[in-house]
Tab-separated table of C-alpha atoms in Angstrom:
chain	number	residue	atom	x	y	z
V	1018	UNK	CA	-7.598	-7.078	-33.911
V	1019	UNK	CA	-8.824	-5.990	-30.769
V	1020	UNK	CA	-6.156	-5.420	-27.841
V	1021	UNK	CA	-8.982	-5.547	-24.520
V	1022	UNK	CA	-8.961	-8.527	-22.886
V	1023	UNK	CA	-12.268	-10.229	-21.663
V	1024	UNK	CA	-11.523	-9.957	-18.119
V	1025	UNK	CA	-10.574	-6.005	-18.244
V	1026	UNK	CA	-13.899	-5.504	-20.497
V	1027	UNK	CA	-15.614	-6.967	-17.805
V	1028	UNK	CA	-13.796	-5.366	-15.012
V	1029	UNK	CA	-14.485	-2.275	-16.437
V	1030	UNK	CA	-18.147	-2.972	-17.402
V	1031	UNK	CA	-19.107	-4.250	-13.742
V	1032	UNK	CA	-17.221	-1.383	-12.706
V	1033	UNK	CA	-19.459	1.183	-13.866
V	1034	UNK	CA	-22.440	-1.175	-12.424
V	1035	UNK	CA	-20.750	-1.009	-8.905
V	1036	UNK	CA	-20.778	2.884	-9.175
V	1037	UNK	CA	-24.116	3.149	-10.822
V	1038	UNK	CA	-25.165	0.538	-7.739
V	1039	UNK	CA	-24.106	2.763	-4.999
V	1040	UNK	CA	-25.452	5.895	-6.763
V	1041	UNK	CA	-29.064	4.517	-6.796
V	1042	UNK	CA	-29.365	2.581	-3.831
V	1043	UNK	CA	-28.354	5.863	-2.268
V	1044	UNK	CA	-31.683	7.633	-3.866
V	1045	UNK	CA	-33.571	4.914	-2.694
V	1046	UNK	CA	-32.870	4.849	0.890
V	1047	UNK	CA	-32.917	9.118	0.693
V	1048	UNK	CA	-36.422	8.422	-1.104
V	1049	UNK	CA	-37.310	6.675	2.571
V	1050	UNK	CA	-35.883	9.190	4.625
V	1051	UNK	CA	-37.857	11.481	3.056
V	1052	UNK	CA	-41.485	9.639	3.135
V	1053	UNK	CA	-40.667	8.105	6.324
V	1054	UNK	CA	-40.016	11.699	7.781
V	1055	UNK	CA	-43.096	12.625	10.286
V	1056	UNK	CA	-44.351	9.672	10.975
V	1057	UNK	CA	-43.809	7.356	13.862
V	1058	UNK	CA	-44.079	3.781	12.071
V	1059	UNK	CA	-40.980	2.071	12.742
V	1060	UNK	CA	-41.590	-1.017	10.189
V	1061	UNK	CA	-41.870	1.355	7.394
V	1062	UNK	CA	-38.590	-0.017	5.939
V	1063	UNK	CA	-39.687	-3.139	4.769
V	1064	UNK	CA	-40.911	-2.072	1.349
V	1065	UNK	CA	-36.954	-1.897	0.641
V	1066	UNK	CA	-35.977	-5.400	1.195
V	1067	UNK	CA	-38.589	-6.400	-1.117
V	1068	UNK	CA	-38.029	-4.091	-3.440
V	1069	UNK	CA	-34.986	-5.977	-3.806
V	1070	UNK	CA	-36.127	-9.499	-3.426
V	1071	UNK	CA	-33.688	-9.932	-0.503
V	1072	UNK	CA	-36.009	-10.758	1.993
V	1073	UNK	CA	-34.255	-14.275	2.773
V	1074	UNK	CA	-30.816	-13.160	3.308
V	1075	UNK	CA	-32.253	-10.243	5.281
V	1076	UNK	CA	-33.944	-12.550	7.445
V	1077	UNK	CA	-30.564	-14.821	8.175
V	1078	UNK	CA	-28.654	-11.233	9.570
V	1079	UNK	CA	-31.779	-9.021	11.193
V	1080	UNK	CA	-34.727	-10.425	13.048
V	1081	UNK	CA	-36.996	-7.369	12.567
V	1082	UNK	CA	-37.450	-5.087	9.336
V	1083	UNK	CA	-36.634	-1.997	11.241
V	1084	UNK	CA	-35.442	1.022	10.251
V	1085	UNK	CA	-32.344	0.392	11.899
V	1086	UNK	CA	-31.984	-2.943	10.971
V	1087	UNK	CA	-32.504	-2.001	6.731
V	1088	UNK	CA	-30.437	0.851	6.841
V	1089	UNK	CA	-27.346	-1.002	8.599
V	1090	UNK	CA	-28.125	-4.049	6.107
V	1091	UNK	CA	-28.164	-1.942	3.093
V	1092	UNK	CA	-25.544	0.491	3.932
V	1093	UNK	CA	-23.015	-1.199	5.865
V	1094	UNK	CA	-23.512	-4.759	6.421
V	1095	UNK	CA	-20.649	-6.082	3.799
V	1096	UNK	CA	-22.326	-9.750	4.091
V	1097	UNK	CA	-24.879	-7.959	1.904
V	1098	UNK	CA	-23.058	-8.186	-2.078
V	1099	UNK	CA	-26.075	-5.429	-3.016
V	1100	UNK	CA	-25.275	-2.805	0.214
V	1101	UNK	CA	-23.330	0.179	-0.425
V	1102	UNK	CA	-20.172	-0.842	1.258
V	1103	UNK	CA	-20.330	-3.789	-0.817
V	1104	UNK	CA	-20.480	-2.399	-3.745
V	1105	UNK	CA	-17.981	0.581	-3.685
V	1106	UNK	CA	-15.803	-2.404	-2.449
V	1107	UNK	CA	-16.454	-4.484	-5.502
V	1108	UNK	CA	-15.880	-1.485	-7.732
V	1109	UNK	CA	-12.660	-0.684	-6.130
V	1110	UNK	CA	-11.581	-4.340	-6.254
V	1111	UNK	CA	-12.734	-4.342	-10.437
V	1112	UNK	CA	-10.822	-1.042	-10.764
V	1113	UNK	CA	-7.560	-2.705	-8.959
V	1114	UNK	CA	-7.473	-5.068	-12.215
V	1115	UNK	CA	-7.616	-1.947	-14.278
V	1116	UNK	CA	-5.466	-0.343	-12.434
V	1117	UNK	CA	-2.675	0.612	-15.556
V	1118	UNK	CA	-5.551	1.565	-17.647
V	1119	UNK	CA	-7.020	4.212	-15.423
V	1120	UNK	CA	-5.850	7.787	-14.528
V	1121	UNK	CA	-3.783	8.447	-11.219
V	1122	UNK	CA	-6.925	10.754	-10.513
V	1123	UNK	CA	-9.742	8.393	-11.190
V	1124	UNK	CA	-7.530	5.909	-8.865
V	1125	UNK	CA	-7.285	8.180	-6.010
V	1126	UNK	CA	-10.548	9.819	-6.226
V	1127	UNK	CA	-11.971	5.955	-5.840
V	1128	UNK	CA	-9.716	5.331	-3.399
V	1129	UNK	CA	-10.747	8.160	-1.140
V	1130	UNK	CA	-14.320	7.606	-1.558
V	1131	UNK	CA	-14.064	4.545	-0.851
V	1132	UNK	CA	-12.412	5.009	2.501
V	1133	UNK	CA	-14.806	7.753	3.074
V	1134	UNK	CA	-17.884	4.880	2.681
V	1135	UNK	CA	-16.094	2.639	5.369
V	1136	UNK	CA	-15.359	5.295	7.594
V	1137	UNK	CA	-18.979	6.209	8.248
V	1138	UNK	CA	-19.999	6.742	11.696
V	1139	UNK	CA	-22.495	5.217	13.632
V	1140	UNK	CA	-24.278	8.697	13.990
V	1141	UNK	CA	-24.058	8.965	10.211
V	1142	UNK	CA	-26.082	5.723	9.586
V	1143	UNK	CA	-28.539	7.050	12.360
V	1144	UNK	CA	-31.983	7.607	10.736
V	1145	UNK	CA	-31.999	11.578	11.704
V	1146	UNK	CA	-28.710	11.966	9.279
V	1147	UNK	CA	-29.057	9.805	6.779
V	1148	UNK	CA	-30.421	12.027	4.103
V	1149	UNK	CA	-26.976	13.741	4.508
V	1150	UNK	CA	-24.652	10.959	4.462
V	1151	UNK	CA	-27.001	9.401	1.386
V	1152	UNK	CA	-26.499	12.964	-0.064
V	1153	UNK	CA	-22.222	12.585	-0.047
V	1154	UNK	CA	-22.614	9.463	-1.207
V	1155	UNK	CA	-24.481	10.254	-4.103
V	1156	UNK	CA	-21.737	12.594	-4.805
V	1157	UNK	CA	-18.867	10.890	-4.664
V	1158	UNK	CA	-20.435	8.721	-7.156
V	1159	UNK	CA	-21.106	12.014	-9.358
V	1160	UNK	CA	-17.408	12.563	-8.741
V	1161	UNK	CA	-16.273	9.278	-9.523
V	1162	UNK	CA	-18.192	8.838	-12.915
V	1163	UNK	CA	-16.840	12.509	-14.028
V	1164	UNK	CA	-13.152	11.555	-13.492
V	1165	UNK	CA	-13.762	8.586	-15.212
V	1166	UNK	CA	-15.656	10.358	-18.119
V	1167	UNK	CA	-13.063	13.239	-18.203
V	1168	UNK	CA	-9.941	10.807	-18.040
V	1169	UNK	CA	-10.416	6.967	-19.177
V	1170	UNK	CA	-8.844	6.440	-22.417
V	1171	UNK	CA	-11.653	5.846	-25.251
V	1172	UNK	CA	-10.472	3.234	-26.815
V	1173	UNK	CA	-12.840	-0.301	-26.787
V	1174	UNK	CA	-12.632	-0.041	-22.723
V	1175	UNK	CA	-15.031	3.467	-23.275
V	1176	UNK	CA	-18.063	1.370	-24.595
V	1177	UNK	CA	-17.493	-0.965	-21.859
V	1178	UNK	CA	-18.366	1.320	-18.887
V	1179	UNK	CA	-20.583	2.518	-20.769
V	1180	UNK	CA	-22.502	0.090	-21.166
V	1181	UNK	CA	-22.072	-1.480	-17.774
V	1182	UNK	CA	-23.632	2.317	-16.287
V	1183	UNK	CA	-26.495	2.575	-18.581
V	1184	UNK	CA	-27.398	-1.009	-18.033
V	1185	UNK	CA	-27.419	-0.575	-14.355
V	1186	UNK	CA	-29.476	3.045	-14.688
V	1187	UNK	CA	-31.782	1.639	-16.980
V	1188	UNK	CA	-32.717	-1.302	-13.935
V	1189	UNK	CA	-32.387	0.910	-11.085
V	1190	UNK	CA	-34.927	3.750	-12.387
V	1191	UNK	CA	-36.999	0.713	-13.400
V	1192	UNK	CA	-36.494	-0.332	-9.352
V	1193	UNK	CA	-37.687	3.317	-8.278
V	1194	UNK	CA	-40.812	2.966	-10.447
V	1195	UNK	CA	-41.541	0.046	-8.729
V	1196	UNK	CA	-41.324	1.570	-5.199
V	1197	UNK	CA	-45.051	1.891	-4.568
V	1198	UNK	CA	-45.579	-1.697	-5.484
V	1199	UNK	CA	-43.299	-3.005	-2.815
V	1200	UNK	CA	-44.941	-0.553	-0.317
V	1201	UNK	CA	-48.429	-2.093	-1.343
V	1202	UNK	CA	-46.615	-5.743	-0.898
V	1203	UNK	CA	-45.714	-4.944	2.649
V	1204	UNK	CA	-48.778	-2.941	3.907
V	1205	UNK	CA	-47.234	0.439	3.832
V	1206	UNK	CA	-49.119	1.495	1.054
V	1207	UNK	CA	-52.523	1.154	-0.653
V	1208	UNK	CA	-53.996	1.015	-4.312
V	1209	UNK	CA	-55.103	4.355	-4.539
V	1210	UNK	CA	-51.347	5.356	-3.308
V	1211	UNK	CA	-50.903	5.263	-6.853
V	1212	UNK	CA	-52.245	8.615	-6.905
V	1213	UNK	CA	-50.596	9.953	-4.242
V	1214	UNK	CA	-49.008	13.365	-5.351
V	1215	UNK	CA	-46.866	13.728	-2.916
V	1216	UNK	CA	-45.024	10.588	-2.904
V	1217	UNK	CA	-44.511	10.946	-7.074
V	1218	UNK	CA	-42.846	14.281	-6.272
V	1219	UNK	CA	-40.641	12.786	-3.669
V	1220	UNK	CA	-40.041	10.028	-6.186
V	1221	UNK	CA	-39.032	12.962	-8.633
V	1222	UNK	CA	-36.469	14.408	-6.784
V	1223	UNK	CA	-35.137	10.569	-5.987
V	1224	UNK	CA	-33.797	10.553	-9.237
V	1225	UNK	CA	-32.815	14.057	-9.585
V	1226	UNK	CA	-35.063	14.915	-12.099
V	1227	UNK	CA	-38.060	17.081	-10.280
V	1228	UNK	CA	-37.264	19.913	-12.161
V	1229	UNK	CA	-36.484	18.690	-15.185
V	1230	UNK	CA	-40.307	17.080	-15.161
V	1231	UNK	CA	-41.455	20.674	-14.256
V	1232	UNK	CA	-39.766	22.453	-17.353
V	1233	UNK	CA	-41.978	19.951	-19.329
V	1234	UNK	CA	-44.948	19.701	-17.300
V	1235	UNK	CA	-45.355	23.234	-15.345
V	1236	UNK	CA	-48.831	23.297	-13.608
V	1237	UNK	CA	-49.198	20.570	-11.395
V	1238	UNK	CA	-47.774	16.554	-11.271
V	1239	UNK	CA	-49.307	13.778	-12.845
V	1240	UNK	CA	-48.440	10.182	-11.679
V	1241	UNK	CA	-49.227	9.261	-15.255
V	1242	UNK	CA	-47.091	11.565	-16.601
V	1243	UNK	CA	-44.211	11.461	-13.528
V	1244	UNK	CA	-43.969	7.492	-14.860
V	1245	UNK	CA	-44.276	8.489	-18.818
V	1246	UNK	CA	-41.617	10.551	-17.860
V	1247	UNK	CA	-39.137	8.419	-16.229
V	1248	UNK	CA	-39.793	6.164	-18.406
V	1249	UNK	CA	-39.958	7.070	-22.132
V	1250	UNK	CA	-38.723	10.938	-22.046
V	1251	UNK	CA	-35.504	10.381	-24.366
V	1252	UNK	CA	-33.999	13.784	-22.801
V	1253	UNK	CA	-33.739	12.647	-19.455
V	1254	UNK	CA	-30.391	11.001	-18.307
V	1255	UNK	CA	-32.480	8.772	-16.109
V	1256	UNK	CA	-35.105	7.667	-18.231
V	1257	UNK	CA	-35.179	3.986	-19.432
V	1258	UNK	CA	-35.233	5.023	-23.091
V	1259	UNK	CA	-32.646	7.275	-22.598
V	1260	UNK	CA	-30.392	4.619	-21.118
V	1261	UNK	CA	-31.194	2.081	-23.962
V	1262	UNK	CA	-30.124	4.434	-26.675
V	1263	UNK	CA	-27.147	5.268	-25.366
V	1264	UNK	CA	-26.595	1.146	-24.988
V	1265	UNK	CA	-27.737	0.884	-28.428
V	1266	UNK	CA	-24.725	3.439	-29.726
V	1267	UNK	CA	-22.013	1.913	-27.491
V	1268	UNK	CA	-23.061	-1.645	-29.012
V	1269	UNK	CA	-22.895	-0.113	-32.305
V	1270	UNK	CA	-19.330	1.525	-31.524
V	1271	UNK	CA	-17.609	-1.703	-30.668
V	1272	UNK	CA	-19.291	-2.796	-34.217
V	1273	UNK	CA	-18.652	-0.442	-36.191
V	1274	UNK	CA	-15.327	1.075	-34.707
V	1275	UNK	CA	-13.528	-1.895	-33.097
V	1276	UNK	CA	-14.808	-5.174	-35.666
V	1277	UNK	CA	-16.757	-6.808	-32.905
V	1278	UNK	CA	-19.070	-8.314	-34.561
V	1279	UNK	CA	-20.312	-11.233	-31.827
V	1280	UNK	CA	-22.563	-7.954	-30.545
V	1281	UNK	CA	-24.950	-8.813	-33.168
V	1282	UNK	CA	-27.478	-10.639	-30.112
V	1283	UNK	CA	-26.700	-7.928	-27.546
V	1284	UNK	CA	-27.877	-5.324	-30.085
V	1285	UNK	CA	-30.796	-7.024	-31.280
V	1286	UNK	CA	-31.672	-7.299	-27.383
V	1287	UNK	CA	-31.737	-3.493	-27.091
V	1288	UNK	CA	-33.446	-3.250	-30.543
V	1289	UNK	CA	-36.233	-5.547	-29.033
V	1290	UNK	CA	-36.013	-3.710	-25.626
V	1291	UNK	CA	-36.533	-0.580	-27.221
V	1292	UNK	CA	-39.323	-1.674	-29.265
V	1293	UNK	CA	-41.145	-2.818	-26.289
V	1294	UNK	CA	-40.634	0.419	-25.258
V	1295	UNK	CA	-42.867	1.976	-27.921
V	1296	UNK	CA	-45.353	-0.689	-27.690
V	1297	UNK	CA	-45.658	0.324	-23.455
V	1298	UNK	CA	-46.199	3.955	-24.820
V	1299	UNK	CA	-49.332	3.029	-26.094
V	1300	UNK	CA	-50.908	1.348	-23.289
V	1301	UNK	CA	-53.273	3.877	-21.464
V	1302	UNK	CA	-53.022	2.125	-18.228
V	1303	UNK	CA	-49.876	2.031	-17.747
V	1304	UNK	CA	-49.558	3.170	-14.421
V	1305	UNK	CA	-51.950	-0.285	-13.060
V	1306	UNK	CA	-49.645	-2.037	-15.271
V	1307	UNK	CA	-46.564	-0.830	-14.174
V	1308	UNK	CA	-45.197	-3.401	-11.845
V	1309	UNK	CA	-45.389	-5.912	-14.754
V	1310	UNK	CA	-44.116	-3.861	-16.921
V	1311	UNK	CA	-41.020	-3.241	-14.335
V	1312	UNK	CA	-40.415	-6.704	-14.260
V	1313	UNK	CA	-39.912	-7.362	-17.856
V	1314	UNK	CA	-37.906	-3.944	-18.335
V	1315	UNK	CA	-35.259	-6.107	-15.060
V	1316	UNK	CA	-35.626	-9.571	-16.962
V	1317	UNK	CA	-34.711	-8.190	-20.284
V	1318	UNK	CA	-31.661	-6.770	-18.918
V	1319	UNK	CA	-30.605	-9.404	-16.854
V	1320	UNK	CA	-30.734	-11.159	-20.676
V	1321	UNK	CA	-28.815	-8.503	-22.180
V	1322	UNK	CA	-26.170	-8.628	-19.536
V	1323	UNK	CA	-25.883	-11.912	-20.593
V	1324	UNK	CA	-25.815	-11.702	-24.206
V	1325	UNK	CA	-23.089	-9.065	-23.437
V	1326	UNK	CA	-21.004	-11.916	-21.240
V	1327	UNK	CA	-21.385	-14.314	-23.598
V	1328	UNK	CA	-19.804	-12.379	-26.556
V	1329	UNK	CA	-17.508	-10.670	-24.945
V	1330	UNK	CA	-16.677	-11.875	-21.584
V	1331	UNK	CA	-16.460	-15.808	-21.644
V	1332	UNK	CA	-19.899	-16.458	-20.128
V	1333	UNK	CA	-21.566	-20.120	-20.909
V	1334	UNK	CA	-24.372	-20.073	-23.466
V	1335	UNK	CA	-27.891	-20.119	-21.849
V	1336	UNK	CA	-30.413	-22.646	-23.001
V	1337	UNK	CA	-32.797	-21.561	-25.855
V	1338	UNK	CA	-35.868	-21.728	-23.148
V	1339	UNK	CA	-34.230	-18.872	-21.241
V	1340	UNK	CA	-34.538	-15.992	-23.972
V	1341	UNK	CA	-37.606	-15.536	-24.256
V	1342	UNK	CA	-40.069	-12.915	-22.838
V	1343	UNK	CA	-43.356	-11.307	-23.418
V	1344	UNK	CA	-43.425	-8.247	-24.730
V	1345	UNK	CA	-44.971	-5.784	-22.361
V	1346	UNK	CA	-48.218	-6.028	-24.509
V	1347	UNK	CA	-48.806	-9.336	-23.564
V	1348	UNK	CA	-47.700	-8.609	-20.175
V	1349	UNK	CA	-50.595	-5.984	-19.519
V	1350	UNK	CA	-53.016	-8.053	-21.127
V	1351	UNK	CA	-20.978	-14.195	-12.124
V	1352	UNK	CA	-18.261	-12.383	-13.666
V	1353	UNK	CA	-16.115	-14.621	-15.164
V	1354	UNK	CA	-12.310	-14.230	-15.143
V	1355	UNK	CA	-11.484	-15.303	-18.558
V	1356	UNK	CA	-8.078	-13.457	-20.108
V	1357	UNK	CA	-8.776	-14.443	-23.636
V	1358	UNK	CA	-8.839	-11.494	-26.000
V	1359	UNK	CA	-11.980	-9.700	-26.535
V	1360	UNK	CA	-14.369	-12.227	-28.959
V	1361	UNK	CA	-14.639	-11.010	-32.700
């Protein structure tokens, strides 16, 4: 009989989205800095809001897509639930309801960050810094996640942040791939910016992985190959596949390990995720297809989340019409508070 309740499963899942969150919204906005640097255009920012489809609640709080206008939205404005503020907050407030399951350390090392997020400076948000201050908060969240991997007890709460961190990877590197799209939607960019070297490397080092791509790929970079490897390179912490197989073992964990069988639609989610995968492998224009094949990578998660809240965390059953998706073949062609024990 499992001991976890539903609402500390899903405190602790949505937990390790908040941290994931902050982590990659970071890169993002450090991706800017960086292609922004040098030039004088001060609407450049836009490509973020849409990148995040926010562009009607940014509208109600800025007048102007500036850069100081996105950066204060999507670092410190806490109306924004997706800034970074926001979410650090949320994470704290999903740890407090965890708070006798997790180490004094983990507590305290959130805590402190944290404070250290709200405490930011005006002159810290300022476009000049910002790679810097998007550079500590990048690691605190490497701190964070290593306290929590080094202390959190592994019982069925481990597979729960698990999954809640590779779930939010897997849609924020999906997000970064779709950078030059949003650029293009917003003027900043044109079609044959696809090809643009420069901004593939930048998009490398984004998610930490620019040398990582060069141990594989030495002589030069390859957009092609930059999104191949982001994308389907299972060695890469960051890659998509990487993050659905280690969703597919934590699935099979709470199986196999802790009886909970009502994963049985989660997992064949992944399964069908991952299969899609393969089938995207095989498409040799990938890189035109890639903003469709973004989207269906973010709707098939925002269906597995689901499948996961339904089992496990008390969510209401969607309609039939709502599962279903094209597989990326075809396509190229709230937390709930529930307290009831952890479904079977």
């Amino acid at each position: 009989m499992s001991s976890l309740l539903s609402r500390h499963a899903e405190s602790v899942f949505w937990m390790a989205r908040y941290f994931e969150r902050t982590e990659s919204l970071g890169r993002i906005i450090e991706t800017q800095t960086s292609f922004q640097r040098g030039r004088g255009d001060d609407n450049g920012w836009a490509w973020i809001v849409a990148l995040y489809s926010d562009e009607e609640a940014f509208a109600k709080a800025f007048p102007e897509a500036n850069s100081e206008n996105v950066i204060r939205f999507y670092m410190a404005h806490t109306e924004n639930p997706g800034s970074i503020q926001s979410s650090i907050k949320s994470a704290r407030e999903n740890a407090r309801a965890l708070r006798p399951m997790l180490s004094i350390d983990m507590w305290y090392q959130l805590n402190d960050f944290c404070n250290r997020v709200f405490a930011f400076s005006n002159a810290e948000l300022a476009e000049v810094r910002l790679s810097r201050t998007c550079d500590a908060i990048k690691r605190g969240c490497y701190a964070q996640i290593g306290v929590a991997e080094n202390t959190l007890y592994h019982d069925e709460t481990w597979p729960f942040f698990r999954l809640g961190l590779f779930l939010e990877r897997a849609d924020q590197t999906s997000r970064l791939l779709d950078v030059r799209f949003a650029q293009q939607q917003t003027g900043l960019a044109t079609d044959e910016g696809h090809y643009d070297h420069t901004f593939w490397s930048i998009l490398l080092r984004a998610a930490s992985a620019y040398h990582a791509y060069r141990r594989v790929h030495p002589r030069h970079i390859d957009p092609r190959e930059v999104a191949r490897f982001l994308i389907f390179d299972p060695r890469l912490p960051r890659s998509i596949a990487y993050c659905l197989s280690e969703m597919q073992a934590m699935i099979e964990l709470l199986r196999r390990n802790f009886g909970l069988r009502n994963a049985g639609p989660a997992a064949e989610r992944v399964e069908a995720m991952i299969e899609g995968l393969q089938t995207a492998s095989n498409d040799d224009n990938l890189l035109q297809n890639l903003h469709a094949f973004n989207d269906w990578v973010q709707s098939s998660l925002i269906l597995l989340n689901d499948e996961l809240g339904k089992a496990f965390f008390g969510y209401a059953k969607a309609t039939e019409a709502s599962v279903t998706l094209p597989a990326p073949a075809a396509i190229s062609q709230t937390q709930s508070q529930s307290q009831t024990q952890v479904a079977r």
